Amino acid sequence: MKTLVITGGTDGMGRALARTYLDRGDTVVVVGRDARKAPPGAVSIPADLSLISENRRVIEEINGRFDAVDALVLCARYFRTSRYVTAEGLEGTFALDYLSRFLLSHGLREPGLIVNVSGPGQPDGRIHWDDLMLERGYDGMTAQFQAGKANDLLGVAFAGREGRTRYVLIHPGGVATSVAGQYDATTAPHAEALKRYGMPVEEGIKPIVARIDDPPVEPLTAFVRDRRIGLDLPSFDRRPAERLHRLTLKLIGSREEPI
């Protein structure tokens, strides 16, 4: 019997993963905005994961209720064509797609496995070191690519620290989910095409299930579906990973590993 925590577990692949493990009799904690959409039988923790304060509340609740977590699966994301600033003053995509994953990765009590569902190894995108909140020239795709790159570096920095947790970065491919987001006339057709032509959710989650059921032995691995990506790519450079780690700790107001 496993205990799993799944963010974005009220919709799309996150919800399908939750149902898969609930059907096996495992304990599944689902974190999402709308508790009414949580799969029956799941432990539901409603939260706005774009807020640092909400992530910390979720971490405290999970650590208080469970002695151990076997797997943390990070699926929550939301596309925004227009720049959005959270109540804490952070750019919304960076806050939800990266900062939440950073906080939960470091904050939960040493899960056995972390699966970060992102887009590892992508050549597009970069970290905007002098403008992390993209105050100048925001674009929805630029924000998503920066968050994807940041998650690669999160995996590298996390795996470089001592601990038993294995960290997996995985791109599941084009999956026909609800593609949650705020789209304009340019980006909406791409979202609709993915809904129409993407692979079914049940197919899309298979490589994620495979990693949860049979985790790699290495501290860090990266996959596009079932294909391993070499960690010698620029996306996995340790120097910018440590630089981003330090900047992130400063950004969230912490001098230590966050909880």
Coordinates of C-alpha atoms in Angstrom, one line a residue, residues 79-83 91 93 128 133-146 184 186-187:
F79 CA -1.3 28.7 -19.0
R80 CA -1.8 32.5 -19.1
T81 CA -1.6 34.6 -22.2
S82 CA -1.7 37.7 -20.1
R83 CA 0.6 38.4 -17.3
E91 CA 4.3 36.3 -11.7
T93 CA 3.2 31.0 -14.1
H128 CA 15.6 35.4 -17.2
M133 CA 8.9 37.8 -12.9
L134 CA 8.9 38.8 -16.6
E135 CA 7.9 42.4 -16.0
R136 CA 9.4 43.3 -19.4
G137 CA 7.9 41.8 -22.5
Y138 CA 5.8 39.0 -20.9
D139 CA 4.5 36.3 -23.2
G140 CA 2.7 33.2 -22.2
M141 CA 5.0 30.7 -24.0
T142 CA 8.1 32.6 -22.6
A143 CA 6.7 32.1 -19.1
Q144 CA 6.0 28.4 -19.7
F145 CA 9.4 27.8 -21.2
Q146 CA 11.1 29.6 -18.3
D184 CA -6.0 34.6 -26.6
T186 CA -3.4 33.2 -31.2
T187 CA -2.9 30.5 -28.5

